[in-house]
Short mmCIF file of C-alpha atoms in Angstrom, two decimals:
data_model
loop_
_atom_site.label_atom_id
_atom_site.label_comp_id
_atom_site.label_asym_id
_atom_site.label_seq_id
_atom_site.Cartn_x
_atom_site.Cartn_y
_atom_site.Cartn_z
CA MET A 1 -2.38 -5.43 17.93
CA LYS A 2 -3.18 -4.95 14.28
CA LEU A 3 -4.02 -1.29 14.88
CA GLN A 4 -0.74 -0.86 16.77
CA ARG A 5 1.17 -2.29 13.84
CA MET A 6 -0.68 -0.01 11.45
CA ASN A 7 0.26 2.93 13.62
CA ARG A 8 3.87 1.82 13.68
CA ARG A 9 3.96 1.45 9.92
CA ALA A 10 2.32 4.85 9.51
CA LEU A 11 5.00 6.37 11.70
CA ALA A 12 7.73 4.68 9.69
CA LEU A 13 6.23 5.83 6.42
CA GLY A 14 5.94 9.34 7.78
CA ALA A 15 9.66 9.39 8.32
CA LEU A 16 10.17 8.88 4.61
CA ALA A 17 9.62 12.57 4.07
CA VAL A 18 13.14 12.97 5.35
CA SER A 19 15.79 11.91 2.86
CA GLY A 20 17.54 8.74 3.86
CA ALA A 21 15.03 7.99 6.63
CA LEU A 22 15.18 4.68 8.35
CA ALA A 23 12.69 3.27 10.87
CA LEU A 24 14.12 1.05 13.54
CA THR A 25 12.94 -1.01 16.45
CA ALA A 26 14.34 -3.22 19.11
CA CYS A 27 16.78 -5.81 17.95
CA GLY A 28 18.16 -8.65 19.89
CA SER A 29 18.04 -12.33 20.54
CA ASP A 30 18.96 -15.31 22.54
CA GLU A 31 22.35 -16.33 21.27
CA THR A 32 22.56 -20.07 21.08
CA GLY A 33 25.03 -20.36 18.23
CA GLY A 34 24.96 -22.98 15.50
CA ALA A 35 22.11 -23.27 13.04
CA ALA A 36 19.49 -20.56 13.05
CA GLY A 37 15.81 -21.04 12.66
CA GLY A 38 15.12 -24.11 14.73
CA ASP A 39 12.27 -26.39 13.68
CA SER A 40 10.57 -25.02 10.59
CA SER A 41 8.16 -27.92 10.21
CA ASN A 42 5.25 -25.88 11.55
CA ALA A 43 6.05 -22.75 9.57
CA ALA A 44 3.56 -21.75 6.89
CA ALA A 45 5.56 -21.16 3.74
CA PRO A 46 5.13 -17.64 2.32
CA SER A 47 3.51 -17.84 -1.08
CA ASN A 48 5.89 -15.54 -2.97
CA VAL A 49 9.35 -16.67 -1.84
CA LYS A 50 11.60 -16.94 -4.87
CA CYS A 51 13.74 -20.04 -4.35
CA ASP A 52 14.98 -20.06 -7.96
CA ASP A 53 18.01 -22.37 -8.15
CA ALA A 54 18.92 -21.98 -4.47
CA LYS A 55 20.22 -25.12 -2.79
CA GLY A 56 22.82 -26.35 -0.35
CA GLN A 57 24.12 -24.80 2.86
CA LEU A 58 24.37 -21.06 3.42
CA GLN A 59 26.92 -20.18 6.12
CA ALA A 60 26.80 -16.75 7.78
CA SER A 61 27.77 -15.18 11.09
CA GLY A 62 28.12 -11.88 12.91
CA SER A 63 25.74 -9.48 14.65
CA SER A 64 23.92 -10.91 17.63
CA ALA A 65 21.46 -8.01 17.46
CA GLN A 66 19.65 -9.50 14.48
CA LYS A 67 19.66 -13.14 15.61
CA ASN A 68 15.95 -13.24 16.46
CA ALA A 69 15.15 -11.67 13.09
CA ILE A 70 17.36 -14.22 11.33
CA ASP A 71 15.60 -17.05 13.17
CA ALA A 72 12.20 -15.75 12.08
CA TRP A 73 13.36 -15.36 8.48
CA VAL A 74 14.98 -18.80 8.36
CA LYS A 75 11.86 -20.48 9.71
CA GLN A 76 9.70 -18.98 6.97
CA TYR A 77 12.26 -19.21 4.17
CA THR A 78 13.22 -22.85 4.67
CA ALA A 79 9.55 -23.81 4.81
CA ALA A 80 9.36 -22.64 1.19
CA CYS A 81 12.91 -23.39 -0.01
CA LYS A 82 13.47 -26.88 1.37
CA ASN A 83 16.71 -27.38 -0.58
CA VAL A 84 18.51 -24.65 1.40
CA GLN A 85 19.88 -24.86 4.94
CA VAL A 86 20.80 -21.51 6.50
CA ASN A 87 23.31 -21.56 9.38
CA TYR A 88 23.77 -18.21 11.16
CA ASN A 89 26.17 -18.01 14.11
CA PRO A 90 25.79 -14.87 16.32
CA THR A 91 29.50 -14.47 16.99
CA GLY A 92 29.37 -10.66 17.12
CA SER A 93 29.92 -8.10 14.39
CA GLY A 94 33.72 -8.09 14.55
CA ALA A 95 34.06 -11.86 14.35
CA GLY A 96 31.45 -11.98 11.59
CA ILE A 97 33.32 -9.52 9.41
CA THR A 98 36.59 -11.36 10.03
CA ALA A 99 35.07 -14.68 8.97
CA PHE A 100 33.59 -13.09 5.85
CA LEU A 101 36.87 -11.46 4.88
CA GLN A 102 38.57 -14.84 5.27
CA GLY A 103 36.11 -16.38 2.83
CA GLN A 104 34.49 -18.60 5.47
CA THR A 105 30.92 -17.29 5.07
CA ALA A 106 28.61 -16.19 2.28
CA PHE A 107 27.57 -13.04 4.14
CA ALA A 108 28.03 -11.39 7.53
CA GLY A 109 25.82 -9.37 9.85
CA SER A 110 27.34 -6.21 11.32
CA ASP A 111 25.94 -3.41 13.47
CA SER A 112 28.62 -1.11 12.07
CA ALA A 113 29.40 -0.30 8.47
CA LEU A 114 32.62 -1.60 6.95
CA LYS A 115 35.79 0.42 7.43
CA PRO A 116 37.73 1.52 4.31
CA GLU A 117 40.51 -0.97 5.05
CA GLU A 118 37.95 -3.77 5.37
CA VAL A 119 36.44 -2.84 2.01
CA GLU A 120 39.93 -2.97 0.50
CA GLN A 121 40.61 -6.34 2.09
CA SER A 122 37.31 -7.70 0.81
CA LYS A 123 38.54 -7.42 -2.77
CA LYS A 124 40.58 -10.55 -2.12
CA VAL A 125 37.43 -12.62 -1.57
CA CYS A 126 35.06 -10.67 -3.85
CA THR A 127 36.64 -11.43 -7.22
CA GLY A 128 36.24 -8.36 -9.41
CA GLY A 129 34.16 -6.61 -6.77
CA GLN A 130 34.07 -5.61 -3.10
CA ALA A 131 32.00 -5.96 0.05
CA ILE A 132 29.04 -3.63 0.53
CA ASP A 133 26.73 -2.70 3.43
CA ILE A 134 23.04 -3.53 3.06
CA PRO A 135 20.83 -2.17 5.91
CA MET A 136 18.19 -4.73 6.87
CA VAL A 137 17.20 -4.22 10.54
CA GLY A 138 18.01 -1.92 13.43
CA GLY A 139 16.80 -0.49 16.70
CA PRO A 140 17.43 1.20 20.04
CA VAL A 141 20.24 0.14 22.34
CA ALA A 142 18.68 0.03 25.79
CA ILE A 143 20.51 0.64 29.06
CA GLY A 144 19.27 -2.04 31.42
CA TYR A 145 19.80 -1.80 35.18
CA ASN A 146 19.10 -3.74 38.37
CA VAL A 147 18.48 -1.46 41.35
CA GLU A 148 15.74 -2.62 43.70
CA GLY A 149 13.11 -0.01 44.42
CA VAL A 150 14.11 2.26 41.54
CA ASP A 151 11.58 1.78 38.75
CA ASN A 152 12.21 4.97 36.77
CA LEU A 153 15.82 5.97 36.28
CA VAL A 154 17.05 8.94 34.26
CA LEU A 155 20.68 9.30 33.17
CA ASP A 156 22.45 11.59 30.72
CA ALA A 157 25.49 11.06 28.50
CA PRO A 158 28.09 12.56 30.88
CA THR A 159 26.83 10.45 33.78
CA LEU A 160 26.73 7.29 31.66
CA ALA A 161 30.27 8.02 30.45
CA LYS A 162 31.51 8.31 34.04
CA ILE A 163 29.67 5.17 35.12
CA PHE A 164 31.16 3.07 32.32
CA ASP A 165 34.61 4.59 32.91
CA SER A 166 34.53 3.70 36.63
CA LYS A 167 34.44 7.35 37.72
CA ILE A 168 30.98 7.06 39.27
CA THR A 169 30.87 3.93 41.42
CA LYS A 170 27.83 4.24 43.73
CA TRP A 171 24.15 4.45 42.84
CA ASN A 172 23.60 7.34 45.27
CA ASP A 173 26.31 9.45 43.63
CA PRO A 174 25.31 13.16 43.55
CA ALA A 175 25.25 13.18 39.74
CA ILE A 176 22.67 10.40 39.65
CA THR A 177 20.71 11.88 42.55
CA LYS A 178 20.46 15.23 40.78
CA LEU A 179 18.90 13.57 37.73
CA ASN A 180 16.50 11.56 39.90
CA PRO A 181 15.28 13.84 42.74
CA ASP A 182 12.21 11.72 43.45
CA ALA A 183 14.02 8.37 43.61
CA THR A 184 15.41 6.69 46.72
CA LEU A 185 18.87 5.66 45.51
CA PRO A 186 20.75 3.10 47.62
CA ASP A 187 24.34 3.21 48.80
CA LEU A 188 25.07 0.33 46.44
CA LYS A 189 28.11 -0.38 44.27
CA ILE A 190 27.55 0.03 40.54
CA GLN A 191 28.39 -3.11 38.56
CA ALA A 192 28.96 -1.91 34.99
CA PHE A 193 29.15 -4.65 32.36
CA HIS A 194 30.48 -4.34 28.80
CA ARG A 195 30.97 -6.74 25.89
CA SER A 196 34.01 -9.02 26.00
CA ASP A 197 33.80 -9.68 22.25
CA GLU A 198 34.13 -7.17 19.44
CA SER A 199 30.65 -5.82 18.91
CA GLY A 200 28.80 -3.36 16.73
CA THR A 201 26.57 -2.69 19.73
CA THR A 202 29.64 -1.50 21.63
CA ASP A 203 30.64 0.57 18.61
CA ASN A 204 27.27 2.32 18.51
CA PHE A 205 27.13 2.83 22.28
CA THR A 206 30.61 4.36 22.39
CA LYS A 207 29.81 6.53 19.36
CA TYR A 208 26.90 7.91 21.38
CA LEU A 209 29.09 8.59 24.42
CA LYS A 210 31.75 10.27 22.29
CA ALA A 211 29.23 12.43 20.43
CA ALA A 212 27.07 13.41 23.42
CA ALA A 213 29.73 13.59 26.17
CA PRO A 214 33.10 14.24 24.48
CA LYS A 215 34.69 15.76 27.61
CA ASP A 216 33.82 12.75 29.76
CA TRP A 217 34.38 9.97 27.20
CA THR A 218 37.97 10.30 26.02
CA TYR A 219 38.16 6.98 24.19
CA GLU A 220 37.71 6.49 20.47
CA PRO A 221 34.54 4.63 19.50
CA GLY A 222 35.02 1.09 18.30
CA LYS A 223 33.86 -2.52 18.42
CA ALA A 224 36.38 -3.37 21.14
CA TRP A 225 35.83 -1.97 24.66
CA GLU A 226 38.61 0.42 25.77
CA ALA A 227 37.42 2.09 28.97
CA LYS A 228 38.85 1.25 32.37
CA GLY A 229 37.39 -1.14 34.89
CA GLY A 230 34.00 -2.73 34.76
CA GLN A 231 33.19 -6.37 34.05
CA SER A 232 32.60 -8.14 30.76
CA ALA A 233 30.35 -10.80 29.29
CA GLN A 234 29.98 -12.48 25.91
CA GLY A 235 27.25 -11.21 23.61
CA SER A 236 24.15 -9.18 24.32
CA SER A 237 22.48 -12.18 25.94
CA GLY A 238 25.43 -12.48 28.33
CA LEU A 239 25.15 -8.83 29.34
CA ALA A 240 21.40 -9.08 29.85
CA GLN A 241 21.85 -12.17 32.01
CA GLN A 242 24.40 -10.37 34.18
CA VAL A 243 22.07 -7.42 34.71
CA LYS A 244 19.21 -9.74 35.58
CA GLN A 245 21.16 -11.66 38.22
CA THR A 246 23.49 -8.97 39.65
CA PRO A 247 22.21 -6.35 42.13
CA GLY A 248 23.55 -2.93 41.16
CA ALA A 249 24.29 -3.97 37.58
CA ILE A 250 23.97 -1.80 34.49
CA SER A 251 24.74 -2.58 30.85
CA TYR A 252 23.78 -1.93 27.22
CA PHE A 253 22.06 -4.24 24.74
CA GLU A 254 19.33 -4.28 22.13
CA LEU A 255 15.88 -3.51 23.52
CA SER A 256 14.47 -7.00 23.01
CA TYR A 257 16.91 -8.32 25.61
CA ALA A 258 15.27 -6.10 28.23
CA LYS A 259 12.49 -8.58 28.99
CA ASP A 260 11.01 -10.42 31.96
CA GLY A 261 10.50 -7.18 33.85
CA MET A 262 13.97 -5.72 33.33
CA LYS A 263 14.04 -1.94 33.79
CA THR A 264 15.65 0.43 31.31
CA VAL A 265 17.07 3.93 31.61
CA SER A 266 15.40 7.01 30.15
CA ILE A 267 17.96 9.34 28.57
CA ASP A 268 18.15 13.05 29.34
CA THR A 269 19.25 14.40 25.95
CA GLY A 270 18.48 18.04 26.65
CA ALA A 271 15.01 17.65 25.15
CA PRO A 272 12.00 18.83 27.21
CA LYS A 273 11.49 15.33 28.66
CA PRO A 274 13.78 12.29 29.21
CA VAL A 275 13.48 9.84 26.33
CA GLU A 276 12.60 6.17 26.80
CA ALA A 277 14.05 3.35 24.70
CA THR A 278 11.03 2.54 22.53
CA LEU A 279 10.40 1.75 18.87
CA ASP A 280 8.69 5.07 18.21
CA ASN A 281 11.44 7.08 19.93
CA ALA A 282 14.15 5.27 18.01
CA THR A 283 12.27 5.95 14.78
CA ARG A 284 12.24 9.66 15.52
CA ALA A 285 15.97 9.66 16.21
CA ILE A 286 16.81 7.83 13.00
CA ALA A 287 14.46 9.77 10.75
CA ALA A 288 17.34 12.07 9.76
CA ALA A 289 19.82 9.27 9.03
CA LYS A 290 21.82 10.05 5.90
CA GLN A 291 23.05 7.57 3.33
CA VAL A 292 26.80 8.02 3.18
CA GLY A 293 27.69 4.89 1.22
CA THR A 294 28.65 5.33 -2.42
CA GLY A 295 27.80 3.15 -5.38
CA LYS A 296 25.98 0.04 -4.24
CA ASP A 297 26.98 0.57 -0.61
CA LEU A 298 23.99 1.71 1.47
CA SER A 299 25.64 2.60 4.79
CA LEU A 300 24.00 5.31 6.91
CA GLU A 301 25.17 8.09 9.23
CA LEU A 302 23.27 8.53 12.51
CA ASP A 303 22.97 11.58 14.80
CA TYR A 304 23.93 10.26 18.25
CA ALA A 305 23.84 13.73 19.81
CA THR A 306 20.26 14.50 18.80
CA LYS A 307 18.24 16.70 21.17
CA ALA A 308 14.99 16.40 19.25
CA GLU A 309 11.94 15.88 21.43
CA GLY A 310 11.11 12.21 21.82
CA ALA A 311 14.17 11.06 19.87
CA TYR A 312 16.09 8.18 21.48
CA PRO A 313 19.77 8.77 20.70
CA ILE A 314 21.42 5.35 21.20
CA THR A 315 20.58 3.38 18.09
CA LEU A 316 22.13 0.93 15.69
CA VAL A 317 21.60 -0.36 12.17
CA THR A 318 22.40 -3.96 11.32
CA TYR A 319 23.87 -4.43 7.85
CA GLU A 320 24.22 -7.58 5.80
CA ILE A 321 27.78 -7.60 4.43
CA VAL A 322 28.06 -9.25 1.02
CA CYS A 323 30.11 -9.06 -2.17
CA ASP A 324 28.58 -6.89 -4.88
CA LYS A 325 30.47 -8.99 -7.44
CA GLY A 326 32.55 -12.13 -7.18
CA ASN A 327 30.23 -14.17 -4.96
CA LYS A 328 30.94 -17.92 -5.05
CA ALA A 329 28.94 -19.61 -7.78
CA ASP A 330 27.73 -22.42 -5.53
CA THR A 331 26.23 -20.05 -2.94
CA LEU A 332 25.17 -17.03 -5.05
CA PRO A 333 21.65 -18.35 -5.84
CA ALA A 334 20.97 -19.02 -2.15
CA VAL A 335 22.44 -15.66 -1.09
CA LYS A 336 20.24 -13.75 -3.53
CA SER A 337 17.19 -15.85 -2.71
CA PHE A 338 17.52 -15.60 1.08
CA LEU A 339 18.50 -11.93 1.22
CA GLY A 340 15.79 -11.23 -1.34
CA TYR A 341 13.22 -12.83 0.94
CA MET A 342 14.53 -10.86 3.95
CA ALA A 343 14.01 -7.63 1.99
CA SER A 344 10.66 -8.65 0.49
CA GLU A 345 7.31 -7.44 1.72
CA ASP A 346 6.71 -10.79 3.42
CA GLY A 347 10.17 -10.82 4.93
CA GLN A 348 9.90 -7.31 6.30
CA GLY A 349 6.40 -8.13 7.57
CA VAL A 350 7.84 -10.95 9.70
CA LEU A 351 9.93 -8.38 11.57
CA GLU A 352 6.87 -6.82 13.19
CA ASP A 353 5.90 -10.06 14.89
CA ALA A 354 9.52 -10.55 16.02
CA ALA A 355 9.62 -7.08 17.65
CA TYR A 356 11.63 -5.47 14.86
CA ALA A 357 10.55 -2.73 12.47
CA PRO A 358 10.44 -3.09 8.69
CA MET A 359 12.66 -0.79 6.68
CA PRO A 360 10.94 2.26 5.19
CA GLU A 361 10.03 1.95 1.53
CA GLU A 362 12.68 4.41 0.39
CA VAL A 363 15.44 2.34 1.96
CA ILE A 364 14.12 -1.15 1.22
CA THR A 365 13.59 -0.31 -2.45
CA LYS A 366 17.31 0.41 -2.80
CA VAL A 367 18.10 -2.75 -0.83
CA ARG A 368 16.02 -4.90 -3.19
CA GLU A 369 17.64 -3.38 -6.26
CA THR A 370 21.08 -3.98 -4.81
CA ILE A 371 20.33 -7.64 -3.95
CA ASN A 372 18.93 -8.27 -7.43
CA GLY A 373 22.20 -6.96 -8.89
CA LEU A 374 24.52 -9.23 -6.90
CA SER A 375 26.71 -11.40 -9.08
#
């Protein structure tokens, strides 16, 4: 296991040769709502957590993709900083940003960077400053499916677009059969599930469909689902549960939700071989991510239409949304302390055990500098 982690870190560090590189892995969680972290009584406190003057309750909400990471961080952090209680509610990226912009939370998690109008609106709650995007975790968005007897399924962007737009409705459709000549595909209705809540995962998935199959996906990418038909469920955990219990189901969610034997789609990107949703393949796809944020904003631009060999194209980055200036005085110490731990060597090291990848040094160095400068 240790060797595997060393290999993963070596791969991530190798990506640093590309400007703006970012290594990602599976992100996801069980969304239970309420306080994150659970019982921290058995957690061994990291030796170098800087609690400083942090105290009180830290309220945050948003991305469900990072909930397992947040839980792992909270467990370690509160073992060291016993005067702080962190409450993270995985309401989805859209709801998290809304709550933050209404001044209800100290920070938000979002799988999509802030829009210009949201940055402008944030100036009302960030006195003398504005909200910024801080990349902390990320990973591949897997396409999970439930078709008995089909263990290896290949799909491409046009076929996925038609499936999720109710234009392909049977698993033995000629388009699917052509991509899977060796599979025995049943005459079974496709049950396509999408998010009912506004979601950065939906935003990233639809950005992929728009970039890789523009003729077949005529909708604009966004957090809210716009395509016709299909069924919906709340959160990534809701989608994964539907796939698990519904014959013929297919949906999209962070890779860590594809557990307990759930099968995932390999993507035909035009590369020599179909690409599986794995940590290494996501890392290759994101190696060319470019920083497009200005000033203290560290938002990234991804290539969803990549055809590079072994590069998994459906990926997301989870950002922590916070004020660069104008944070509330009673929560600022806790915000800087907790986010600082998340970005620290110990904090990033926790991600490996939680099935996430640490940020590459080039990215995390900027993140640490930005967190230190929050005021």
